[in-house]
Amino acid sequence: MHTIQEVAPQILYVGASDRRLALFENMFPLENGVTYNSYLLLDDKTALMDTVDASVARPFLENVGAALGGRKLDYLVITHMEPDHCATIAEVARRWPEAKIVGNKKTFTMIGQFFHEDLSPRFHEVKEGETLSLGKRTLRFVMAPMVHWPEAMLALETGENILFSADAFGTFGGFNGNLFSDEMDFEALLLDEARRYYTNIVGKFGQQVLATLAKLGTTVPSLICPLHGPVLRGSAIPLLLDKYTHWASYKPEKQGVVLAYASMYGNTESAAHALAALLAKKGVKDLRLFDVSKTHCSHIIAEAFKYSHLVFAAPTYNMHLYNAMDILLRDMHHLNLQNRKAAVIGNGTWAPVSHKAMLALLGEMKNMEVVADPLVLLSSLKESQLPELETLADKLVASIA
Ligand code: FEO
């Protein structure tokens, strides 16, 4: 049974959801699945905007067939070649043999790499700013290199200013039935997942995201059709444009403290809780406390992009840093997180070095200001160290603008 929905006159949603997938990219936990979006434009010419992941090929192909209603497919437009979108290209090409495949030079190199069929006779290459007329509607192509792959491009439908945004403005989460962001409480339901999606997948490429946003100019699209999540309409568009500007420039959305701790037997955890309680007593609101062994690092990364201050507390392990904390800090580095204020608490029973390891990793990141001396525990936090903990809390509070 097809699940086609109308996006705009003669533009149909033909994508599908996968709620069985446990880990997106075999890495990121999905509590509610993910959508793989595809859109069909039915104008004088027909154009399919991207394909879908292999897991949802069947409902997608049923949707496309039903939506075409016997018409031929003239164009298959490929805005992004990651397999969660490109996996079904060869099958679409087989079923609709007259369709030209629209992409840029890098798109076609990747098609050659991923597929064994020679699809090159069907390639229709487009460059920055070039257009494709479908009849009443025209698509203008905006290259978006490294957002977050080199071949990524956006397509702007120029008549109604509808942006087909590839992975940009996407979010985790399967469909609940409503297609548009203004048919749901987007901010309450999906903003956190939009942030987790962006920061973990595109987070490294802030400079390229800003360059692409600049190319789009100041005209706000009437609709944004991403490759994951709902079609954006209404207040979600300015909301996400503002969030993208913060995330891509590594500016915190708000002042506040994220405390991430690792603890084998509860002693480091106890110190992290003591610090959190002190910060609360001193007036810090909306504290975010995470056990790095319990909360997947993708969630902590998203919170770290949101808030201004980061505290890391971890024991020493194998004369280095507890592994889950090591992974979190290296991931933050790889994702280019910068411009934060930080503090660390280390622990060790005979030779504590975790504080030094955390400071070294923070030192590799850009503009991470350590606002207090590290608090170093020998097995557990002692009464005699409470003044040190108080000083740490005071320095954090003083640095919160
Ligand atoms: Fe949703 Fe970069 O693929």
mmCIF file of C-alpha atoms and ligand atoms in Angstrom:
data_model
loop_
_atom_site.group_PDB
_atom_site.id
_atom_site.type_symbol
_atom_site.label_atom_id
_atom_site.label_comp_id
_atom_site.label_asym_id
_atom_site.label_seq_id
_atom_site.Cartn_x
_atom_site.Cartn_y
_atom_site.Cartn_z
ATOM 1 C CA MET A 1 0.000 0.000 0.000
ATOM 2 C CA HIS A 2 1.577 3.286 -1.017
ATOM 3 C CA THR A 3 2.200 6.122 1.429
ATOM 4 C CA ILE A 4 2.327 9.077 -0.931
ATOM 5 C CA GLN A 5 1.620 12.546 0.477
ATOM 6 C CA GLU A 6 1.345 15.914 -1.255
ATOM 7 C CA VAL A 7 4.116 18.387 -0.449
ATOM 8 C CA ALA A 8 2.905 21.101 -2.840
ATOM 9 C CA PRO A 9 0.907 21.053 -6.085
ATOM 10 C CA GLN A 10 2.521 18.431 -8.314
ATOM 11 C CA ILE A 11 5.200 17.637 -5.741
ATOM 12 C CA LEU A 12 4.687 14.342 -3.924
ATOM 13 C CA TYR A 13 6.468 12.722 -1.013
ATOM 14 C CA VAL A 14 7.416 9.167 -1.989
ATOM 15 C CA GLY A 15 9.914 8.254 0.759
ATOM 16 C CA ALA A 16 9.617 5.742 3.588
ATOM 17 C CA SER A 17 10.534 5.129 7.243
ATOM 18 C CA ASP A 18 12.665 2.432 8.820
ATOM 19 C CA ARG A 19 11.799 1.846 12.478
ATOM 20 C CA ARG A 20 13.679 -1.453 12.686
ATOM 21 C CA LEU A 21 17.135 0.058 12.278
ATOM 22 C CA ALA A 22 18.893 0.117 15.663
ATOM 23 C CA LEU A 23 22.005 2.081 14.686
ATOM 24 C CA PHE A 24 22.144 4.742 11.960
ATOM 25 C CA GLU A 25 25.412 4.311 10.025
ATOM 26 C CA ASN A 26 25.835 1.307 12.359
ATOM 27 C CA MET A 27 26.891 3.866 14.998
ATOM 28 C CA PHE A 28 24.126 6.153 16.224
ATOM 29 C CA PRO A 29 21.287 4.689 18.312
ATOM 30 C CA LEU A 30 17.830 5.298 16.893
ATOM 31 C CA GLU A 31 15.023 5.286 19.411
ATOM 32 C CA ASN A 32 12.379 6.040 16.821
ATOM 33 C CA GLY A 33 13.820 5.035 13.499
ATOM 34 C CA VAL A 34 14.614 7.327 10.602
ATOM 35 C CA THR A 35 12.984 8.416 7.364
ATOM 36 C CA TYR A 36 14.575 8.265 3.935
ATOM 37 C CA ASN A 37 12.900 11.002 1.955
ATOM 38 C CA SER A 38 12.358 11.221 -1.755
ATOM 39 C CA TYR A 39 10.159 13.599 -3.712
ATOM 40 C CA LEU A 40 8.539 13.284 -7.116
ATOM 41 C CA LEU A 41 7.859 16.376 -9.236
ATOM 42 C CA LEU A 42 5.075 15.858 -11.759
ATOM 43 C CA ASP A 43 5.402 18.709 -14.231
ATOM 44 C CA ASP A 44 5.576 18.612 -18.030
ATOM 45 C CA LYS A 45 8.639 16.537 -17.228
ATOM 46 C CA THR A 46 8.824 14.250 -14.212
ATOM 47 C CA ALA A 47 11.736 14.374 -11.775
ATOM 48 C CA LEU A 48 12.497 12.124 -8.816
ATOM 49 C CA MET A 49 14.586 13.821 -6.128
ATOM 50 C CA ASP A 50 16.947 11.129 -4.782
ATOM 51 C CA THR A 51 16.279 7.506 -3.935
ATOM 52 C CA VAL A 52 16.331 5.731 -0.555
ATOM 53 C CA ASP A 53 18.166 3.215 1.600
ATOM 54 C CA ALA A 54 17.983 -0.433 0.473
ATOM 55 C CA SER A 55 15.958 -1.302 3.598
ATOM 56 C CA VAL A 56 12.932 0.649 2.359
ATOM 57 C CA ALA A 57 13.357 0.018 -1.373
ATOM 58 C CA ARG A 58 10.071 -1.867 -1.672
ATOM 59 C CA PRO A 59 7.664 0.784 -0.281
ATOM 60 C CA PHE A 60 9.647 3.490 -2.078
ATOM 61 C CA LEU A 61 9.414 1.785 -5.476
ATOM 62 C CA GLU A 62 5.696 1.142 -4.919
ATOM 63 C CA ASN A 63 5.245 4.832 -4.085
ATOM 64 C CA VAL A 64 7.134 6.034 -7.160
ATOM 65 C CA GLY A 65 5.236 3.665 -9.456
ATOM 66 C CA ALA A 66 1.860 4.696 -8.039
ATOM 67 C CA ALA A 67 2.723 8.409 -8.071
ATOM 68 C CA LEU A 68 3.871 8.305 -11.679
ATOM 69 C CA GLY A 69 0.582 6.638 -12.611
ATOM 70 C CA GLY A 70 1.994 5.203 -15.822
ATOM 71 C CA ARG A 71 3.982 8.306 -16.837
ATOM 72 C CA LYS A 72 7.636 7.870 -17.679
ATOM 73 C CA LEU A 73 10.316 9.213 -15.394
ATOM 74 C CA ASP A 74 12.345 11.899 -17.160
ATOM 75 C CA TYR A 75 14.937 12.770 -14.498
ATOM 76 C CA LEU A 76 16.426 11.194 -11.407
ATOM 77 C CA VAL A 77 18.140 14.026 -9.507
ATOM 78 C CA ILE A 78 20.886 12.898 -7.122
ATOM 79 C CA THR A 79 21.754 15.470 -4.456
ATOM 80 C CA HIS A 80 23.766 13.113 -2.250
ATOM 81 C CA MET A 81 25.543 9.808 -2.853
ATOM 82 C CA GLU A 82 25.676 8.318 0.654
ATOM 83 C CA PRO A 83 24.047 4.875 0.398
ATOM 84 C CA ASP A 84 21.167 5.759 2.738
ATOM 85 C CA HIS A 85 19.945 7.747 -0.286
ATOM 86 C CA CYS A 86 21.699 6.377 -3.341
ATOM 87 C CA ALA A 87 21.264 2.634 -2.746
ATOM 88 C CA THR A 88 18.281 2.338 -5.065
ATOM 89 C CA ILE A 89 19.662 4.283 -8.064
ATOM 90 C CA ALA A 90 20.398 1.214 -10.185
ATOM 91 C CA GLU A 91 16.933 -0.247 -9.551
ATOM 92 C CA VAL A 92 15.227 3.052 -10.462
ATOM 93 C CA ALA A 93 17.386 3.217 -13.588
ATOM 94 C CA ARG A 94 16.305 -0.320 -14.557
ATOM 95 C CA ARG A 95 12.587 0.323 -13.972
ATOM 96 C CA TRP A 96 12.508 3.685 -15.720
ATOM 97 C CA PRO A 97 15.028 3.299 -18.556
ATOM 98 C CA GLU A 98 14.354 6.705 -20.106
ATOM 99 C CA ALA A 99 15.292 8.646 -16.958
ATOM 100 C CA LYS A 100 18.369 10.857 -17.196
ATOM 101 C CA ILE A 101 20.464 10.910 -14.020
ATOM 102 C CA VAL A 102 21.113 14.498 -12.910
ATOM 103 C CA GLY A 103 24.179 15.197 -10.788
ATOM 104 C CA ASN A 104 27.540 16.905 -10.751
ATOM 105 C CA LYS A 105 30.929 15.577 -11.788
ATOM 106 C CA LYS A 106 31.645 14.164 -8.318
ATOM 107 C CA THR A 107 28.205 12.522 -8.193
ATOM 108 C CA PHE A 108 29.034 10.598 -11.329
ATOM 109 C CA THR A 109 32.456 9.507 -10.062
ATOM 110 C CA MET A 110 30.728 8.073 -6.984
ATOM 111 C CA ILE A 111 28.026 6.350 -9.044
ATOM 112 C CA GLY A 112 30.872 4.618 -10.887
ATOM 113 C CA GLN A 113 32.390 3.587 -7.554
ATOM 114 C CA PHE A 114 29.204 2.276 -5.939
ATOM 115 C CA PHE A 115 27.539 0.558 -8.910
ATOM 116 C CA HIS A 116 28.675 -2.038 -11.391
ATOM 117 C CA GLU A 117 26.287 -1.087 -14.214
ATOM 118 C CA ASP A 118 27.595 1.563 -16.588
ATOM 119 C CA LEU A 119 25.048 4.329 -16.107
ATOM 120 C CA SER A 120 27.234 6.989 -17.722
ATOM 121 C CA PRO A 121 25.246 7.245 -21.018
ATOM 122 C CA ARG A 122 22.356 8.547 -18.909
ATOM 123 C CA PHE A 123 24.283 11.210 -16.998
ATOM 124 C CA HIS A 124 23.087 14.829 -17.220
ATOM 125 C CA GLU A 125 25.733 16.964 -15.545
ATOM 126 C CA VAL A 126 24.893 20.223 -13.789
ATOM 127 C CA LYS A 127 27.201 22.868 -12.359
ATOM 128 C CA GLU A 128 26.861 25.618 -9.757
ATOM 129 C CA GLY A 129 23.857 27.831 -10.507
ATOM 130 C CA GLU A 130 22.671 25.854 -13.529
ATOM 131 C CA THR A 131 18.983 25.178 -13.934
ATOM 132 C CA LEU A 132 16.771 22.352 -15.110
ATOM 133 C CA SER A 133 13.359 23.298 -16.459
ATOM 134 C CA LEU A 134 10.570 20.789 -15.877
ATOM 135 C CA GLY A 135 7.828 22.932 -17.457
ATOM 136 C CA LYS A 136 6.173 25.230 -14.942
ATOM 137 C CA ARG A 137 8.789 24.554 -12.316
ATOM 138 C CA THR A 138 12.536 25.046 -12.576
ATOM 139 C CA LEU A 139 15.278 23.626 -10.367
ATOM 140 C CA ARG A 140 18.419 25.658 -9.692
ATOM 141 C CA PHE A 141 21.414 23.750 -8.331
ATOM 142 C CA VAL A 142 23.598 24.998 -5.505
ATOM 143 C CA MET A 143 26.754 23.018 -4.842
ATOM 144 C CA ALA A 144 27.236 22.175 -1.155
ATOM 145 C CA PRO A 145 30.674 20.527 -1.051
ATOM 146 C CA MET A 146 31.428 18.778 2.255
ATOM 147 C CA VAL A 147 27.922 19.236 3.610
ATOM 148 C CA HIS A 148 28.879 16.575 4.482
ATOM 149 C CA TRP A 149 30.225 14.729 1.406
ATOM 150 C CA PRO A 150 32.085 16.362 -1.513
ATOM 151 C CA GLU A 151 29.367 15.796 -4.113
ATOM 152 C CA ALA A 152 26.450 17.137 -2.032
ATOM 153 C CA MET A 153 24.291 19.711 -3.765
ATOM 154 C CA LEU A 154 21.000 21.418 -3.071
ATOM 155 C CA ALA A 155 18.204 22.035 -5.545
ATOM 156 C CA LEU A 156 16.031 25.120 -5.284
ATOM 157 C CA GLU A 157 12.633 25.122 -6.967
ATOM 158 C CA THR A 158 12.642 28.733 -8.055
ATOM 159 C CA GLY A 159 8.905 29.429 -8.459
ATOM 160 C CA GLU A 160 7.780 28.793 -4.889
ATOM 161 C CA ASN A 161 11.289 28.828 -3.381
ATOM 162 C CA ILE A 162 11.158 25.207 -2.244
ATOM 163 C CA LEU A 163 14.555 23.949 -1.122
ATOM 164 C CA PHE A 164 15.545 20.323 -1.596
ATOM 165 C CA SER A 165 18.289 20.384 0.997
ATOM 166 C CA ALA A 166 19.950 16.929 0.858
ATOM 167 C CA ASP A 167 21.092 15.952 4.380
ATOM 168 C CA ALA A 168 20.936 19.559 5.618
ATOM 169 C CA PHE A 169 18.030 20.300 7.983
ATOM 170 C CA GLY A 170 17.403 16.576 8.449
ATOM 171 C CA THR A 171 16.601 14.828 11.701
ATOM 172 C CA PHE A 172 16.470 11.333 13.126
ATOM 173 C CA GLY A 173 13.026 9.860 13.794
ATOM 174 C CA GLY A 174 10.504 7.937 11.714
ATOM 175 C CA PHE A 175 7.271 9.460 10.544
ATOM 176 C CA ASN A 176 4.280 9.557 12.850
ATOM 177 C CA GLY A 177 1.949 10.255 9.928
ATOM 178 C CA ASN A 178 2.272 14.024 9.732
ATOM 179 C CA LEU A 179 4.531 15.152 6.900
ATOM 180 C CA PHE A 180 5.030 18.831 7.787
ATOM 181 C CA SER A 181 6.862 20.279 10.797
ATOM 182 C CA ASP A 182 3.965 22.633 11.542
ATOM 183 C CA GLU A 183 1.632 19.662 11.960
ATOM 184 C CA MET A 184 3.595 18.559 15.044
ATOM 185 C CA ASP A 185 5.315 20.119 18.043
ATOM 186 C CA PHE A 186 8.619 20.148 16.161
ATOM 187 C CA GLU A 187 10.598 21.966 18.847
ATOM 188 C CA ALA A 188 9.496 19.587 21.613
ATOM 189 C CA LEU A 189 9.583 16.395 19.575
ATOM 190 C CA LEU A 190 12.387 16.747 17.066
ATOM 191 C CA LEU A 191 14.762 19.643 17.755
ATOM 192 C CA ASP A 192 17.000 17.535 20.024
ATOM 193 C CA GLU A 193 17.207 14.844 17.354
ATOM 194 C CA ALA A 194 17.856 17.445 14.637
ATOM 195 C CA ARG A 195 20.739 18.699 16.784
ATOM 196 C CA ARG A 196 22.070 15.171 17.391
ATOM 197 C CA TYR A 197 21.829 14.432 13.673
ATOM 198 C CA TYR A 198 23.600 17.643 12.614
ATOM 199 C CA THR A 199 26.324 17.726 15.266
ATOM 200 C CA ASN A 200 27.389 14.112 14.899
ATOM 201 C CA ILE A 201 27.147 13.795 11.142
ATOM 202 C CA VAL A 202 27.760 17.259 9.728
ATOM 203 C CA GLY A 203 29.323 18.896 12.828
ATOM 204 C CA LYS A 204 32.891 18.802 11.546
ATOM 205 C CA PHE A 205 32.046 20.863 8.476
ATOM 206 C CA GLY A 206 30.785 24.129 9.994
ATOM 207 C CA GLN A 207 32.758 26.326 7.625
ATOM 208 C CA GLN A 208 31.301 24.577 4.576
ATOM 209 C CA VAL A 209 27.777 24.769 6.028
ATOM 210 C CA LEU A 210 28.150 28.525 6.559
ATOM 211 C CA ALA A 211 29.469 28.955 2.999
ATOM 212 C CA THR A 212 26.471 27.056 1.614
ATOM 213 C CA LEU A 213 23.983 29.025 3.737
ATOM 214 C CA ALA A 214 25.599 32.242 2.448
ATOM 215 C CA LYS A 215 25.082 31.070 -1.153
ATOM 216 C CA LEU A 216 21.376 30.609 -0.466
ATOM 217 C CA GLY A 217 21.124 34.316 0.360
ATOM 218 C CA THR A 218 18.616 35.954 2.637
ATOM 219 C CA THR A 219 15.417 34.738 1.020
ATOM 220 C CA VAL A 220 13.839 32.221 3.380
ATOM 221 C CA PRO A 221 12.538 29.113 1.569
ATOM 222 C CA SER A 222 8.791 28.530 1.738
ATOM 223 C CA LEU A 223 9.422 24.818 2.298
ATOM 224 C CA ILE A 224 12.549 22.821 3.056
ATOM 225 C CA CYS A 225 12.487 19.218 1.865
ATOM 226 C CA PRO A 226 15.371 17.371 3.546
ATOM 227 C CA LEU A 227 16.393 13.764 3.003
ATOM 228 C CA HIS A 228 15.525 12.816 6.611
ATOM 229 C CA GLY A 229 12.675 13.902 8.865
ATOM 230 C CA PRO A 230 9.648 16.089 8.244
ATOM 231 C CA VAL A 231 9.223 18.646 5.481
ATOM 232 C CA LEU A 232 9.918 21.975 7.163
ATOM 233 C CA ARG A 233 7.236 24.633 6.978
ATOM 234 C CA GLY A 234 6.432 27.653 9.143
ATOM 235 C CA SER A 235 8.327 28.419 12.355
ATOM 236 C CA ALA A 236 10.671 25.400 12.130
ATOM 237 C CA ILE A 237 12.448 27.061 9.163
ATOM 238 C CA PRO A 238 13.714 30.212 10.967
ATOM 239 C CA LEU A 239 14.262 28.103 14.089
ATOM 240 C CA LEU A 240 16.572 25.652 12.316
ATOM 241 C CA LEU A 241 18.290 28.353 10.243
ATOM 242 C CA ASP A 242 19.187 30.068 13.533
ATOM 243 C CA LYS A 243 20.334 26.786 15.103
ATOM 244 C CA TYR A 244 22.428 25.917 12.039
ATOM 245 C CA THR A 245 24.169 29.291 12.297
ATOM 246 C CA HIS A 246 25.066 28.519 15.933
ATOM 247 C CA TRP A 247 26.116 24.924 15.312
ATOM 248 C CA ALA A 248 28.123 25.703 12.172
ATOM 249 C CA SER A 249 29.980 28.584 13.848
ATOM 250 C CA TYR A 250 30.478 26.537 17.052
ATOM 251 C CA LYS A 251 28.723 29.160 19.141
ATOM 252 C CA PRO A 252 26.788 27.795 22.116
ATOM 253 C CA GLU A 253 23.031 28.172 21.972
ATOM 254 C CA LYS A 254 22.909 28.975 25.663
ATOM 255 C CA GLN A 255 25.006 29.461 28.758
ATOM 256 C CA GLY A 256 25.032 26.348 30.901
ATOM 257 C CA VAL A 257 27.075 23.396 32.079
ATOM 258 C CA VAL A 258 27.291 19.860 30.708
ATOM 259 C CA LEU A 259 28.967 17.469 33.145
ATOM 260 C CA ALA A 260 30.151 14.203 31.574
ATOM 261 C CA TYR A 261 31.645 11.670 33.939
ATOM 262 C CA ALA A 262 33.091 8.184 33.815
ATOM 263 C CA SER A 263 33.117 6.107 36.970
ATOM 264 C CA MET A 264 33.942 2.466 37.656
ATOM 265 C CA TYR A 265 32.793 2.156 41.263
ATOM 266 C CA GLY A 266 30.959 5.400 41.935
ATOM 267 C CA ASN A 267 33.711 7.576 43.406
ATOM 268 C CA THR A 268 34.229 9.831 40.383
ATOM 269 C CA GLU A 269 30.463 9.867 39.908
ATOM 270 C CA SER A 270 30.082 11.045 43.490
ATOM 271 C CA ALA A 271 32.481 13.951 42.875
ATOM 272 C CA ALA A 272 30.614 14.907 39.673
ATOM 273 C CA HIS A 273 27.334 14.883 41.594
ATOM 274 C CA ALA A 274 28.880 16.994 44.379
ATOM 275 C CA LEU A 275 30.029 19.563 41.822
ATOM 276 C CA ALA A 276 26.634 19.575 40.105
ATOM 277 C CA ALA A 277 24.908 20.141 43.454
ATOM 278 C CA LEU A 278 27.275 23.004 44.280
ATOM 279 C CA LEU A 279 26.671 24.615 40.876
ATOM 280 C CA ALA A 280 22.917 24.317 41.399
ATOM 281 C CA LYS A 281 23.279 25.892 44.871
ATOM 282 C CA LYS A 282 25.181 28.766 43.266
ATOM 283 C CA GLY A 283 22.337 29.380 40.844
ATOM 284 C CA VAL A 284 23.291 27.467 37.677
ATOM 285 C CA LYS A 285 20.118 26.207 36.041
ATOM 286 C CA ASP A 286 19.422 23.510 33.472
ATOM 287 C CA LEU A 287 22.491 21.421 34.409
ATOM 288 C CA ARG A 288 23.094 18.400 32.185
ATOM 289 C CA LEU A 289 24.805 15.405 33.808
ATOM 290 C CA PHE A 290 25.790 12.267 31.867
ATOM 291 C CA ASP A 291 27.504 8.966 32.617
ATOM 292 C CA VAL A 292 29.601 8.361 29.497
ATOM 293 C CA SER A 293 29.262 4.604 29.983
ATOM 294 C CA LYS A 294 25.457 4.823 29.921
ATOM 295 C CA THR A 295 24.622 7.631 27.517
ATOM 296 C CA HIS A 296 25.745 7.181 23.920
ATOM 297 C CA CYS A 297 28.359 9.792 23.091
ATOM 298 C CA SER A 298 26.223 11.139 20.206
ATOM 299 C CA HIS A 299 23.763 12.518 22.789
ATOM 300 C CA ILE A 300 26.563 14.118 24.833
ATOM 301 C CA ILE A 301 28.100 15.605 21.668
ATOM 302 C CA ALA A 302 24.752 17.235 20.867
ATOM 303 C CA GLU A 303 24.532 18.725 24.371
ATOM 304 C CA ALA A 304 28.136 19.930 24.139
ATOM 305 C CA PHE A 305 27.252 21.834 20.943
ATOM 306 C CA LYS A 306 24.269 23.353 22.785
ATOM 307 C CA TYR A 307 25.889 24.604 25.993
ATOM 308 C CA SER A 308 28.776 26.940 26.813
ATOM 309 C CA HIS A 309 30.588 25.017 29.579
ATOM 310 C CA LEU A 310 31.856 21.448 29.705
ATOM 311 C CA VAL A 311 33.127 19.540 32.732
ATOM 312 C CA PHE A 312 34.771 16.161 32.306
ATOM 313 C CA ALA A 313 35.411 13.799 35.233
ATOM 314 C CA ALA A 314 37.111 10.435 34.740
ATOM 315 C CA PRO A 315 39.366 7.882 36.366
ATOM 316 C CA THR A 316 42.802 6.827 35.243
ATOM 317 C CA TYR A 317 42.903 3.481 33.399
ATOM 318 C CA ASN A 318 45.994 1.692 32.069
ATOM 319 C CA MET A 319 47.994 4.806 32.964
ATOM 320 C CA HIS A 320 45.820 6.822 30.594
ATOM 321 C CA LEU A 321 42.194 7.857 30.447
ATOM 322 C CA TYR A 322 39.105 5.693 30.961
ATOM 323 C CA ASN A 323 38.196 4.517 27.478
ATOM 324 C CA ALA A 324 34.634 5.851 27.150
ATOM 325 C CA MET A 325 35.827 9.347 28.128
ATOM 326 C CA ASP A 326 38.750 9.076 25.726
ATOM 327 C CA ILE A 327 36.304 8.245 22.924
ATOM 328 C CA LEU A 328 34.018 11.155 23.826
ATOM 329 C CA LEU A 329 36.808 13.736 23.860
ATOM 330 C CA ARG A 330 38.387 12.463 20.648
ATOM 331 C CA ASP A 331 34.973 12.488 18.968
ATOM 332 C CA MET A 332 34.477 16.112 20.035
ATOM 333 C CA HIS A 333 37.865 16.905 18.519
ATOM 334 C CA HIS A 334 37.038 15.121 15.255
ATOM 335 C CA LEU A 335 33.752 17.023 15.064
ATOM 336 C CA ASN A 336 35.648 20.304 15.443
ATOM 337 C CA LEU A 337 33.858 21.393 18.621
ATOM 338 C CA GLN A 338 35.462 24.625 19.795
ATOM 339 C CA ASN A 339 34.894 27.884 21.684
ATOM 340 C CA ARG A 340 33.866 26.307 24.983
ATOM 341 C CA LYS A 341 34.904 26.835 28.588
ATOM 342 C CA ALA A 342 35.975 23.660 30.349
ATOM 343 C CA ALA A 343 37.171 22.058 33.579
ATOM 344 C CA VAL A 344 38.308 18.568 34.517
ATOM 345 C CA ILE A 345 38.259 16.240 37.504
ATOM 346 C CA GLY A 346 40.713 13.336 37.416
ATOM 347 C CA ASN A 347 40.883 10.298 39.659
ATOM 348 C CA GLY A 348 43.426 7.552 40.316
ATOM 349 C CA THR A 349 44.307 5.324 43.254
ATOM 350 C CA TRP A 350 48.106 5.265 42.942
ATOM 351 C CA ALA A 351 49.159 7.356 39.924
ATOM 352 C CA PRO A 352 46.357 9.658 38.700
ATOM 353 C CA VAL A 353 46.974 10.888 35.139
ATOM 354 C CA SER A 354 43.456 11.123 33.683
ATOM 355 C CA HIS A 355 43.280 14.885 34.369
ATOM 356 C CA LYS A 356 46.458 15.395 32.323
ATOM 357 C CA ALA A 357 45.117 13.224 29.499
ATOM 358 C CA MET A 358 41.832 15.166 29.403
ATOM 359 C CA LEU A 359 43.647 18.520 29.444
ATOM 360 C CA ALA A 360 45.909 17.313 26.618
ATOM 361 C CA LEU A 361 42.889 16.314 24.513
ATOM 362 C CA LEU A 362 41.174 19.645 25.227
ATOM 363 C CA GLY A 363 44.425 21.352 24.246
ATOM 364 C CA GLU A 364 44.194 19.774 20.792
ATOM 365 C CA MET A 365 40.809 21.432 20.208
ATOM 366 C CA LYS A 366 40.383 25.033 19.115
ATOM 367 C CA ASN A 367 39.724 27.725 21.691
ATOM 368 C CA MET A 368 38.864 25.491 24.623
ATOM 369 C CA GLU A 369 39.464 27.671 27.652
ATOM 370 C CA VAL A 370 40.151 25.724 30.852
ATOM 371 C CA VAL A 371 38.736 27.990 33.553
ATOM 372 C CA ALA A 372 40.074 26.259 36.702
ATOM 373 C CA ASP A 373 42.909 24.071 37.904
ATOM 374 C CA PRO A 374 42.075 20.369 37.602
ATOM 375 C CA LEU A 375 40.665 18.726 40.697
ATOM 376 C CA VAL A 376 42.674 15.546 41.256
ATOM 377 C CA LEU A 377 41.195 12.813 43.446
ATOM 378 C CA LEU A 378 43.049 9.942 45.066
ATOM 379 C CA SER A 379 40.349 7.255 44.933
ATOM 380 C CA SER A 380 37.583 9.471 46.312
ATOM 381 C CA LEU A 381 36.640 13.049 47.126
ATOM 382 C CA LYS A 382 37.712 13.852 50.716
ATOM 383 C CA GLU A 383 36.291 16.499 53.070
ATOM 384 C CA SER A 384 39.693 18.161 52.901
ATOM 385 C CA GLN A 385 39.186 18.765 49.141
ATOM 386 C CA LEU A 386 35.813 20.482 49.481
ATOM 387 C CA PRO A 387 37.434 23.941 49.345
ATOM 388 C CA GLU A 388 39.045 22.930 46.013
ATOM 389 C CA LEU A 389 35.664 21.753 44.733
ATOM 390 C CA GLU A 390 34.125 25.044 45.881
ATOM 391 C CA THR A 391 36.827 26.996 44.017
ATOM 392 C CA LEU A 392 36.181 24.919 40.880
ATOM 393 C CA ALA A 393 32.452 25.662 41.125
ATOM 394 C CA ASP A 394 33.091 29.380 41.756
ATOM 395 C CA LYS A 395 35.371 29.650 38.712
ATOM 396 C CA LEU A 396 32.801 27.942 36.514
ATOM 397 C CA VAL A 397 30.037 30.206 37.799
ATOM 398 C CA ALA A 398 32.193 33.322 37.362
ATOM 399 C CA SER A 399 32.875 32.389 33.737
ATOM 400 C CA ILE A 400 29.203 31.937 32.871
ATOM 401 C CA ALA A 401 28.235 35.218 31.272
HETATM 402 FE FE1 FEO B 1 21.555 10.818 4.949
HETATM 403 FE FE2 FEO B 1 24.772 11.734 4.352
HETATM 404 O O1 FEO B 1 23.267 10.646 4.226
#
